[in-house]
Amino acid sequence: MNLPDGPFWRPPPRRPNPWRLALLAIALTGTTGCAGSPDLAAGTAVELRVPSGATARTVGERLEEAGLIDHPRLFSLYVRMKGAQRDLKAGHYSLTAGSSWGELLDAIRRGDVVTHPLTIPEGFTLREVAPRIGDFVGAPTDSVLGMLQDTTLARALGVPGPTLEGYLFPETYRFSEGLEPRVLIETMVQKYHDFWGPAERRLADSLGMSEREIVTLASIVEEEARRPEERAVIAGVYLNRLDIGMLLQADPTVQYALGEPRERLLYRDIDAVAEDPYNTYTHPGLPPGPIASPGEASLRAVLEPEDVPYLFFVAQADGSHVFTRTQREHVNAKNRIRREAARAASQAQSDGDGGR
């Protein structure tokens, strides 16, 4: 290499490496170890919203505004140095004051966003689930119900149908903000699919029943049972009726056909929907599909029913049932329960009169 003549020549200065400068600055300031406003006590929960498509610089500025860091430009360089520019996830976060830069960045890279609970109780119909989903995502109930009743969506999500009735698995879910209704629906249906393993399918095959038939009967059991220990017995009763071709005569199916619950089902209610295929007083066999979302306990009660000799049952005041073999026994049980109810009402009236 030929050097230029002259006593004042100096080699050209090296261009500073920005990454080294950033590392040096971070090391000198100790910024990654602790950060934020002195007004925030360490451990304080701080709300932060990261917008969709946020850059490292935007995130740094938001963190500074929240009082979590003091050097947003250095934080931006730190994110780039970590190669995390494309990993920043939008959402609503609850971060902790006093956290290191690494801890803050890791939380945003993982997407540890704030979630909120959404409970779908056992025995809920689509009409009852729709407003809950709608309220959660801020969508009209009618719009959500239309999705839930869409047979095309049911097929796309791989359920036996005819709609999503019965296939939104009862559970308390946790979802972040800003999700579309379909995301919630898909999560609930996936939870339903998770129930069906090889063992469950073998049990269904041993009963000679399809997946839809199992869920349909389980939804009826869910609506009838008030005591957990009676689920498998009620399932056994209905299976006995199916085996001999007897009408199920399940009150919940008539309630479903009516479209709204009745405190007490009357004969005129049954007659009003006599042509409806969900009316098991007038149509033999199971209805076309589930009438509500059965929980795991009811599904297992149908897959593993009690081997019982009963064909009838009637509810008592405490929610339990009297199970009987014959029509005569059933009528006698109903008459006895009515007499007991009448005596209890009379006693309550007498106690009320005496207290005046």
mmCIF file of C-alpha atoms in Angstrom:
data_model
loop_
_atom_site.group_PDB
_atom_site.id
_atom_site.type_symbol
_atom_site.label_atom_id
_atom_site.label_comp_id
_atom_site.label_asym_id
_atom_site.label_seq_id
_atom_site.Cartn_x
_atom_site.Cartn_y
_atom_site.Cartn_z
ATOM 1 C CA MET A 1 0.000 0.000 0.000
ATOM 2 C CA ASN A 2 1.451 3.418 -0.999
ATOM 3 C CA LEU A 3 0.982 6.140 1.598
ATOM 4 C CA PRO A 4 0.588 9.751 0.448
ATOM 5 C CA ASP A 5 3.575 12.038 0.903
ATOM 6 C CA GLY A 6 3.598 14.645 3.574
ATOM 7 C CA PRO A 7 4.067 14.792 7.334
ATOM 8 C CA PHE A 8 0.376 15.511 8.133
ATOM 9 C CA TRP A 9 -1.293 12.386 6.738
ATOM 10 C CA ARG A 10 -3.572 10.480 9.088
ATOM 11 C CA PRO A 11 -5.543 7.273 8.373
ATOM 12 C CA PRO A 12 -9.259 7.994 7.775
ATOM 13 C CA PRO A 13 -11.366 7.593 10.938
ATOM 14 C CA ARG A 14 -13.418 4.430 11.297
ATOM 15 C CA ARG A 15 -17.152 4.831 11.054
ATOM 16 C CA PRO A 16 -18.678 4.004 14.456
ATOM 17 C CA ASN A 17 -20.728 0.828 14.658
ATOM 18 C CA PRO A 18 -24.219 1.798 15.920
ATOM 19 C CA TRP A 19 -24.714 -1.579 17.545
ATOM 20 C CA ARG A 20 -21.527 -1.238 19.553
ATOM 21 C CA LEU A 21 -22.507 2.260 20.584
ATOM 22 C CA ALA A 22 -25.913 1.011 21.670
ATOM 23 C CA LEU A 23 -24.382 -1.840 23.612
ATOM 24 C CA LEU A 24 -21.921 0.541 25.233
ATOM 25 C CA ALA A 25 -24.691 2.981 26.140
ATOM 26 C CA ILE A 26 -26.829 0.205 27.569
ATOM 27 C CA ALA A 27 -23.910 -1.154 29.542
ATOM 28 C CA LEU A 28 -22.934 2.291 30.898
ATOM 29 C CA THR A 29 -26.460 3.316 31.878
ATOM 30 C CA GLY A 30 -27.523 -0.074 33.167
ATOM 31 C CA THR A 31 -30.844 0.519 31.412
ATOM 32 C CA THR A 32 -31.611 -3.151 30.851
ATOM 33 C CA GLY A 33 -31.396 -3.874 34.546
ATOM 34 C CA CYS A 34 -33.968 -1.377 35.766
ATOM 35 C CA ALA A 35 -35.979 1.297 34.080
ATOM 36 C CA GLY A 36 -38.845 3.688 34.309
ATOM 37 C CA SER A 37 -40.214 6.585 36.239
ATOM 38 C CA PRO A 38 -39.097 7.007 39.862
ATOM 39 C CA ASP A 39 -42.749 7.785 40.644
ATOM 40 C CA LEU A 40 -43.662 4.149 39.951
ATOM 41 C CA ALA A 41 -42.895 1.720 42.737
ATOM 42 C CA ALA A 42 -41.275 -1.501 41.609
ATOM 43 C CA GLY A 43 -43.909 -4.185 41.107
ATOM 44 C CA THR A 44 -46.661 -1.762 40.148
ATOM 45 C CA ALA A 45 -48.888 -3.096 37.346
ATOM 46 C CA VAL A 46 -48.948 -0.735 34.367
ATOM 47 C CA GLU A 47 -51.388 -0.919 31.467
ATOM 48 C CA LEU A 48 -49.896 -0.692 27.971
ATOM 49 C CA ARG A 49 -51.507 -0.973 24.547
ATOM 50 C CA VAL A 50 -49.367 -1.932 21.584
ATOM 51 C CA PRO A 51 -51.110 -1.038 18.314
ATOM 52 C CA SER A 52 -51.177 -3.371 15.342
ATOM 53 C CA GLY A 53 -48.082 -2.982 13.159
ATOM 54 C CA ALA A 54 -46.164 -1.083 15.865
ATOM 55 C CA THR A 55 -42.450 -0.550 15.196
ATOM 56 C CA ALA A 56 -39.711 -0.900 17.786
ATOM 57 C CA ARG A 57 -39.621 2.892 18.033
ATOM 58 C CA THR A 58 -43.374 3.082 18.641
ATOM 59 C CA VAL A 59 -43.165 0.439 21.363
ATOM 60 C CA GLY A 60 -40.286 2.298 22.993
ATOM 61 C CA GLU A 61 -42.284 5.528 22.982
ATOM 62 C CA ARG A 62 -45.332 3.798 24.459
ATOM 63 C CA LEU A 63 -43.188 2.266 27.183
ATOM 64 C CA GLU A 64 -41.726 5.678 28.010
ATOM 65 C CA GLU A 65 -45.188 7.263 28.147
ATOM 66 C CA ALA A 66 -46.255 4.537 30.554
ATOM 67 C CA GLY A 67 -43.255 5.291 32.775
ATOM 68 C CA LEU A 68 -41.683 1.876 32.252
ATOM 69 C CA ILE A 69 -38.450 3.012 30.543
ATOM 70 C CA ASP A 70 -36.408 6.225 30.289
ATOM 71 C CA HIS A 71 -34.632 5.793 26.960
ATOM 72 C CA PRO A 72 -37.022 4.912 24.128
ATOM 73 C CA ARG A 73 -34.454 5.371 21.334
ATOM 74 C CA LEU A 74 -31.985 3.105 23.068
ATOM 75 C CA PHE A 75 -34.774 0.594 23.653
ATOM 76 C CA SER A 76 -35.546 0.695 19.931
ATOM 77 C CA LEU A 77 -31.895 -0.095 19.190
ATOM 78 C CA TYR A 78 -32.032 -2.872 21.790
ATOM 79 C CA VAL A 79 -35.052 -4.426 20.032
ATOM 80 C CA ARG A 80 -33.243 -4.282 16.680
ATOM 81 C CA MET A 81 -30.103 -5.693 18.212
ATOM 82 C CA LYS A 82 -32.167 -8.651 19.455
ATOM 83 C CA GLY A 83 -33.658 -9.115 15.984
ATOM 84 C CA ALA A 84 -37.131 -8.760 17.474
ATOM 85 C CA GLN A 85 -38.578 -6.071 15.203
ATOM 86 C CA ARG A 86 -40.972 -8.534 13.549
ATOM 87 C CA ASP A 87 -41.922 -10.293 16.798
ATOM 88 C CA LEU A 88 -43.729 -7.418 18.495
ATOM 89 C CA LYS A 89 -47.332 -8.455 19.108
ATOM 90 C CA ALA A 90 -50.198 -6.019 19.328
ATOM 91 C CA GLY A 91 -52.563 -6.080 22.262
ATOM 92 C CA HIS A 92 -53.402 -4.882 25.748
ATOM 93 C CA TYR A 93 -50.651 -5.650 28.263
ATOM 94 C CA SER A 94 -50.296 -5.418 32.011
ATOM 95 C CA LEU A 95 -46.575 -4.951 32.630
ATOM 96 C CA THR A 96 -44.635 -4.557 35.845
ATOM 97 C CA ALA A 97 -42.750 -1.413 36.826
ATOM 98 C CA GLY A 98 -39.080 -2.081 37.526
ATOM 99 C CA SER A 99 -38.855 -4.825 34.899
ATOM 100 C CA SER A 100 -35.725 -5.032 32.803
ATOM 101 C CA TRP A 101 -35.786 -4.282 29.104
ATOM 102 C CA GLY A 102 -35.390 -7.981 28.441
ATOM 103 C CA GLU A 103 -38.424 -8.814 30.554
ATOM 104 C CA LEU A 104 -40.528 -6.133 28.889
ATOM 105 C CA LEU A 105 -39.474 -7.220 25.412
ATOM 106 C CA ASP A 106 -40.036 -10.903 26.155
ATOM 107 C CA ALA A 107 -43.587 -10.200 27.333
ATOM 108 C CA ILE A 108 -44.402 -8.316 24.128
ATOM 109 C CA ARG A 109 -42.706 -10.939 21.935
ATOM 110 C CA ARG A 110 -44.700 -13.736 23.613
ATOM 111 C CA GLY A 111 -47.930 -11.775 23.338
ATOM 112 C CA ASP A 112 -48.701 -11.993 27.060
ATOM 113 C CA VAL A 113 -51.756 -9.825 26.610
ATOM 114 C CA VAL A 114 -54.489 -9.248 29.159
ATOM 115 C CA THR A 115 -57.294 -11.787 28.808
ATOM 116 C CA HIS A 116 -60.857 -11.785 30.098
ATOM 117 C CA PRO A 117 -63.068 -14.739 31.095
ATOM 118 C CA LEU A 118 -66.048 -15.884 29.062
ATOM 119 C CA THR A 119 -68.164 -18.647 30.585
ATOM 120 C CA ILE A 120 -70.417 -20.940 28.553
ATOM 121 C CA PRO A 121 -72.516 -22.910 31.068
ATOM 122 C CA GLU A 122 -73.681 -26.479 30.533
ATOM 123 C CA GLY A 123 -77.104 -26.676 28.943
ATOM 124 C CA PHE A 124 -76.974 -23.323 27.146
ATOM 125 C CA THR A 125 -78.604 -23.118 23.722
ATOM 126 C CA LEU A 126 -77.274 -21.077 20.813
ATOM 127 C CA ARG A 127 -79.845 -18.394 21.631
ATOM 128 C CA GLU A 128 -78.335 -18.108 25.098
ATOM 129 C CA VAL A 129 -74.706 -18.271 23.959
ATOM 130 C CA ALA A 130 -75.043 -15.682 21.167
ATOM 131 C CA PRO A 131 -75.557 -12.635 23.442
ATOM 132 C CA ARG A 132 -72.603 -13.639 25.598
ATOM 133 C CA ILE A 133 -70.293 -13.811 22.592
ATOM 134 C CA GLY A 134 -71.819 -10.642 21.157
ATOM 135 C CA ASP A 135 -71.301 -8.692 24.391
ATOM 136 C CA PHE A 136 -67.725 -9.936 24.667
ATOM 137 C CA VAL A 137 -66.655 -8.909 21.156
ATOM 138 C CA GLY A 138 -69.034 -5.969 20.723
ATOM 139 C CA ALA A 139 -71.073 -7.556 17.932
ATOM 140 C CA PRO A 140 -74.871 -7.627 17.487
ATOM 141 C CA THR A 141 -76.496 -10.722 18.978
ATOM 142 C CA ASP A 142 -78.472 -11.408 15.780
ATOM 143 C CA SER A 143 -75.261 -11.400 13.750
ATOM 144 C CA VAL A 144 -73.569 -13.875 16.101
ATOM 145 C CA LEU A 145 -76.659 -16.095 16.233
ATOM 146 C CA GLY A 146 -76.735 -16.170 12.442
ATOM 147 C CA MET A 147 -73.172 -17.508 12.431
ATOM 148 C CA LEU A 148 -73.977 -20.137 15.047
ATOM 149 C CA GLN A 149 -77.003 -21.369 13.105
ATOM 150 C CA ASP A 150 -75.159 -21.425 9.766
ATOM 151 C CA THR A 151 -75.024 -25.018 8.513
ATOM 152 C CA THR A 152 -72.123 -24.130 6.217
ATOM 153 C CA LEU A 153 -70.015 -23.008 9.176
ATOM 154 C CA ALA A 154 -70.933 -26.181 11.067
ATOM 155 C CA ARG A 155 -69.626 -28.276 8.178
ATOM 156 C CA ALA A 156 -66.493 -26.147 7.883
ATOM 157 C CA LEU A 157 -65.724 -26.701 11.567
ATOM 158 C CA GLY A 158 -66.226 -30.442 11.242
ATOM 159 C CA VAL A 159 -69.145 -31.023 13.609
ATOM 160 C CA PRO A 160 -71.960 -33.496 12.873
ATOM 161 C CA GLY A 161 -74.536 -30.691 12.767
ATOM 162 C CA PRO A 162 -77.039 -29.791 11.682
ATOM 163 C CA THR A 163 -75.840 -26.451 13.161
ATOM 164 C CA LEU A 164 -73.387 -25.608 15.945
ATOM 165 C CA GLU A 165 -76.107 -26.307 18.524
ATOM 166 C CA GLY A 166 -74.570 -28.671 21.065
ATOM 167 C CA TYR A 167 -70.976 -28.277 19.873
ATOM 168 C CA LEU A 168 -69.871 -25.130 21.734
ATOM 169 C CA PHE A 169 -68.208 -26.907 24.620
ATOM 170 C CA PRO A 170 -69.211 -25.564 28.061
ATOM 171 C CA GLU A 171 -66.165 -24.058 29.718
ATOM 172 C CA THR A 172 -64.739 -20.845 31.141
ATOM 173 C CA TYR A 173 -62.491 -19.510 28.395
ATOM 174 C CA ARG A 174 -60.049 -16.622 28.461
ATOM 175 C CA PHE A 175 -59.782 -14.379 25.411
ATOM 176 C CA SER A 176 -57.918 -11.177 24.645
ATOM 177 C CA GLU A 177 -59.630 -8.054 23.366
ATOM 178 C CA GLY A 178 -60.328 -7.302 19.734
ATOM 179 C CA LEU A 179 -61.021 -10.846 18.549
ATOM 180 C CA GLU A 180 -63.534 -11.650 15.846
ATOM 181 C CA PRO A 181 -66.550 -13.806 16.878
ATOM 182 C CA ARG A 182 -65.352 -16.659 14.674
ATOM 183 C CA VAL A 183 -62.124 -16.967 16.687
ATOM 184 C CA LEU A 184 -64.123 -17.547 19.871
ATOM 185 C CA ILE A 185 -66.462 -19.970 18.124
ATOM 186 C CA GLU A 186 -63.579 -21.980 16.654
ATOM 187 C CA THR A 187 -61.951 -22.227 20.091
ATOM 188 C CA MET A 188 -65.158 -23.576 21.647
ATOM 189 C CA VAL A 189 -65.678 -26.086 18.854
ATOM 190 C CA GLN A 190 -62.051 -27.232 19.110
ATOM 191 C CA LYS A 191 -62.622 -27.873 22.808
ATOM 192 C CA TYR A 192 -65.547 -30.066 21.801
ATOM 193 C CA HIS A 193 -63.374 -31.967 19.306
ATOM 194 C CA ASP A 194 -60.755 -32.480 22.031
ATOM 195 C CA PHE A 195 -63.287 -34.514 24.005
ATOM 196 C CA TRP A 196 -63.470 -37.190 21.331
ATOM 197 C CA GLY A 197 -60.552 -39.569 21.684
ATOM 198 C CA PRO A 198 -60.242 -43.205 20.560
ATOM 199 C CA ALA A 199 -61.787 -44.456 23.818
ATOM 200 C CA GLU A 200 -64.880 -42.265 23.410
ATOM 201 C CA ARG A 201 -65.371 -43.373 19.814
ATOM 202 C CA ARG A 202 -65.112 -47.028 20.830
ATOM 203 C CA LEU A 203 -67.800 -46.495 23.472
ATOM 204 C CA ALA A 204 -70.077 -44.832 20.925
ATOM 205 C CA ASP A 205 -69.540 -47.725 18.513
ATOM 206 C CA SER A 206 -70.372 -50.242 21.246
ATOM 207 C CA LEU A 207 -73.729 -48.499 21.696
ATOM 208 C CA GLY A 208 -74.335 -48.486 17.957
ATOM 209 C CA MET A 209 -74.713 -44.722 18.004
ATOM 210 C CA SER A 210 -73.218 -41.967 15.865
ATOM 211 C CA GLU A 211 -71.410 -38.947 17.273
ATOM 212 C CA ARG A 212 -74.430 -36.740 16.578
ATOM 213 C CA GLU A 213 -76.756 -39.195 18.345
ATOM 214 C CA ILE A 214 -74.505 -39.288 21.403
ATOM 215 C CA VAL A 215 -74.387 -35.495 21.640
ATOM 216 C CA THR A 216 -78.126 -35.204 21.016
ATOM 217 C CA LEU A 217 -79.013 -37.607 23.817
ATOM 218 C CA ALA A 218 -76.404 -36.014 26.088
ATOM 219 C CA SER A 219 -78.037 -32.615 25.534
ATOM 220 C CA ILE A 220 -81.383 -34.053 26.690
ATOM 221 C CA VAL A 221 -79.731 -35.611 29.746
ATOM 222 C CA GLU A 222 -78.074 -32.259 30.476
ATOM 223 C CA GLU A 223 -81.462 -30.542 30.522
ATOM 224 C CA GLU A 224 -83.198 -33.253 32.576
ATOM 225 C CA ALA A 225 -80.613 -34.002 35.268
ATOM 226 C CA ARG A 226 -80.433 -31.853 38.381
ATOM 227 C CA ARG A 227 -78.332 -34.274 40.394
ATOM 228 C CA PRO A 228 -74.958 -35.419 38.989
ATOM 229 C CA GLU A 229 -75.449 -38.993 40.223
ATOM 230 C CA GLU A 230 -78.637 -39.342 38.150
ATOM 231 C CA ARG A 231 -77.155 -38.503 34.749
ATOM 232 C CA ALA A 232 -76.144 -42.047 33.828
ATOM 233 C CA VAL A 233 -79.486 -43.414 35.123
ATOM 234 C CA ILE A 234 -81.478 -40.950 32.996
ATOM 235 C CA ALA A 235 -79.315 -41.870 30.005
ATOM 236 C CA GLY A 236 -80.075 -45.537 30.679
ATOM 237 C CA VAL A 237 -83.818 -44.847 30.766
ATOM 238 C CA TYR A 238 -83.793 -43.079 27.413
ATOM 239 C CA LEU A 239 -81.648 -45.792 25.835
ATOM 240 C CA ASN A 240 -84.143 -48.380 27.086
ATOM 241 C CA ARG A 241 -86.931 -46.450 25.389
ATOM 242 C CA LEU A 242 -84.977 -46.236 22.146
ATOM 243 C CA ASP A 243 -84.265 -49.971 22.259
ATOM 244 C CA ILE A 244 -87.964 -50.865 22.347
ATOM 245 C CA GLY A 245 -89.143 -48.129 19.964
ATOM 246 C CA MET A 246 -90.920 -46.179 22.683
ATOM 247 C CA LEU A 247 -91.375 -42.415 22.331
ATOM 248 C CA LEU A 248 -88.776 -40.514 24.352
ATOM 249 C CA GLN A 249 -91.383 -37.998 25.548
ATOM 250 C CA ALA A 250 -88.617 -35.687 26.777
ATOM 251 C CA ASP A 251 -90.015 -32.358 27.954
ATOM 252 C CA PRO A 252 -86.813 -30.406 27.108
ATOM 253 C CA THR A 253 -87.185 -31.257 23.427
ATOM 254 C CA VAL A 254 -90.660 -29.729 23.394
ATOM 255 C CA GLN A 255 -89.334 -26.649 25.163
ATOM 256 C CA TYR A 256 -86.703 -26.401 22.424
ATOM 257 C CA ALA A 257 -89.352 -26.709 19.720
ATOM 258 C CA LEU A 258 -91.378 -23.953 21.393
ATOM 259 C CA GLY A 259 -88.356 -21.648 21.153
ATOM 260 C CA GLU A 260 -88.681 -20.367 24.686
ATOM 261 C CA PRO A 261 -88.858 -22.090 28.083
ATOM 262 C CA ARG A 262 -92.115 -22.694 29.918
ATOM 263 C CA GLU A 263 -92.140 -22.955 33.696
ATOM 264 C CA ARG A 264 -94.588 -25.815 33.353
ATOM 265 C CA LEU A 265 -95.184 -27.763 30.148
ATOM 266 C CA LEU A 266 -98.852 -28.275 29.342
ATOM 267 C CA TYR A 267 -100.564 -30.588 26.856
ATOM 268 C CA ARG A 268 -101.535 -27.606 24.748
ATOM 269 C CA ASP A 269 -97.829 -26.712 24.473
ATOM 270 C CA ILE A 270 -97.064 -30.182 23.183
ATOM 271 C CA ASP A 271 -99.928 -29.943 20.691
ATOM 272 C CA ALA A 272 -98.789 -26.498 19.520
ATOM 273 C CA VAL A 273 -95.552 -27.969 18.123
ATOM 274 C CA ALA A 274 -96.842 -31.422 17.232
ATOM 275 C CA GLU A 275 -95.343 -31.230 13.732
ATOM 276 C CA ASP A 276 -91.925 -30.051 14.884
ATOM 277 C CA PRO A 277 -89.313 -32.839 14.491
ATOM 278 C CA TYR A 278 -87.847 -31.869 17.880
ATOM 279 C CA ASN A 279 -91.099 -32.818 19.612
ATOM 280 C CA THR A 280 -90.315 -36.279 21.017
ATOM 281 C CA TYR A 281 -93.922 -36.709 22.172
ATOM 282 C CA THR A 282 -95.067 -36.920 18.555
ATOM 283 C CA HIS A 283 -91.923 -38.084 16.703
ATOM 284 C CA PRO A 284 -90.166 -41.377 17.439
ATOM 285 C CA GLY A 285 -86.460 -41.678 18.118
ATOM 286 C CA LEU A 286 -84.014 -38.880 18.785
ATOM 287 C CA PRO A 287 -84.615 -35.349 17.498
ATOM 288 C CA PRO A 288 -82.591 -34.162 14.450
ATOM 289 C CA GLY A 289 -79.784 -32.749 16.584
ATOM 290 C CA PRO A 290 -78.768 -31.518 20.030
ATOM 291 C CA ILE A 291 -80.998 -29.099 21.910
ATOM 292 C CA ALA A 292 -78.223 -27.487 24.005
ATOM 293 C CA SER A 293 -74.523 -27.788 24.810
ATOM 294 C CA PRO A 294 -73.931 -30.837 27.003
ATOM 295 C CA GLY A 295 -70.986 -30.815 29.358
ATOM 296 C CA GLU A 296 -68.444 -33.590 29.697
ATOM 297 C CA ALA A 297 -70.371 -35.266 32.528
ATOM 298 C CA SER A 298 -73.510 -35.668 30.402
ATOM 299 C CA LEU A 299 -71.535 -36.888 27.392
ATOM 300 C CA ARG A 300 -69.870 -39.528 29.536
ATOM 301 C CA ALA A 301 -73.205 -40.485 31.105
ATOM 302 C CA VAL A 302 -74.504 -41.401 27.644
ATOM 303 C CA LEU A 303 -71.303 -43.173 26.620
ATOM 304 C CA GLU A 304 -71.308 -45.152 29.878
ATOM 305 C CA PRO A 305 -74.983 -45.355 30.948
ATOM 306 C CA GLU A 306 -76.305 -47.235 33.931
ATOM 307 C CA ASP A 307 -77.806 -50.613 33.084
ATOM 308 C CA VAL A 308 -81.216 -50.010 34.665
ATOM 309 C CA PRO A 309 -84.654 -51.647 34.239
ATOM 310 C CA TYR A 310 -86.516 -48.335 34.228
ATOM 311 C CA LEU A 311 -88.625 -46.801 31.477
ATOM 312 C CA PHE A 312 -90.052 -43.823 33.387
ATOM 313 C CA PHE A 313 -88.978 -41.071 35.757
ATOM 314 C CA VAL A 314 -90.647 -38.066 37.338
ATOM 315 C CA ALA A 315 -89.071 -35.084 39.095
ATOM 316 C CA GLN A 316 -89.568 -34.370 42.781
ATOM 317 C CA ALA A 317 -89.572 -30.988 44.475
ATOM 318 C CA ASP A 318 -85.895 -31.251 45.435
ATOM 319 C CA GLY A 319 -84.824 -31.883 41.827
ATOM 320 C CA SER A 320 -84.234 -35.601 42.239
ATOM 321 C CA HIS A 321 -86.258 -38.160 40.269
ATOM 322 C CA VAL A 322 -88.310 -41.227 41.037
ATOM 323 C CA PHE A 323 -87.504 -43.993 38.536
ATOM 324 C CA THR A 324 -90.057 -46.694 37.769
ATOM 325 C CA ARG A 325 -90.465 -49.735 35.524
ATOM 326 C CA THR A 326 -94.105 -49.610 34.486
ATOM 327 C CA GLN A 327 -96.726 -47.072 33.490
ATOM 328 C CA ARG A 328 -98.757 -47.888 36.612
ATOM 329 C CA GLU A 329 -95.747 -47.310 38.891
ATOM 330 C CA HIS A 330 -95.064 -44.067 37.054
ATOM 331 C CA VAL A 331 -98.627 -42.784 37.513
ATOM 332 C CA ASN A 332 -98.567 -43.743 41.193
ATOM 333 C CA ALA A 333 -95.260 -41.873 41.654
ATOM 334 C CA LYS A 334 -96.660 -38.762 39.952
ATOM 335 C CA ASN A 335 -99.814 -38.847 42.106
ATOM 336 C CA ARG A 336 -97.775 -39.215 45.287
ATOM 337 C CA ILE A 337 -95.511 -36.285 44.359
ATOM 338 C CA ARG A 338 -98.574 -34.137 43.610
ATOM 339 C CA ARG A 339 -100.139 -35.000 46.984
ATOM 340 C CA GLU A 340 -96.889 -34.136 48.759
ATOM 341 C CA ALA A 341 -96.668 -30.845 46.886
ATOM 342 C CA ALA A 342 -100.275 -30.013 47.798
ATOM 343 C CA ARG A 343 -99.627 -30.793 51.475
ATOM 344 C CA ALA A 344 -96.490 -28.655 51.455
ATOM 345 C CA ALA A 345 -98.394 -25.757 49.880
ATOM 346 C CA SER A 346 -101.203 -26.125 52.411
ATOM 347 C CA GLN A 347 -98.725 -26.200 55.299
ATOM 348 C CA ALA A 348 -96.989 -23.088 53.975
ATOM 349 C CA GLN A 349 -100.348 -21.332 53.742
ATOM 350 C CA SER A 350 -101.205 -22.322 57.295
ATOM 351 C CA ASP A 351 -97.831 -21.134 58.575
ATOM 352 C CA GLY A 352 -98.363 -17.847 56.771
ATOM 353 C CA ASP A 353 -101.821 -17.353 58.199
ATOM 354 C CA GLY A 354 -100.578 -18.113 61.674
ATOM 355 C CA GLY A 355 -97.901 -15.471 61.458
ATOM 356 C CA ARG A 356 -100.337 -12.594 60.786
#
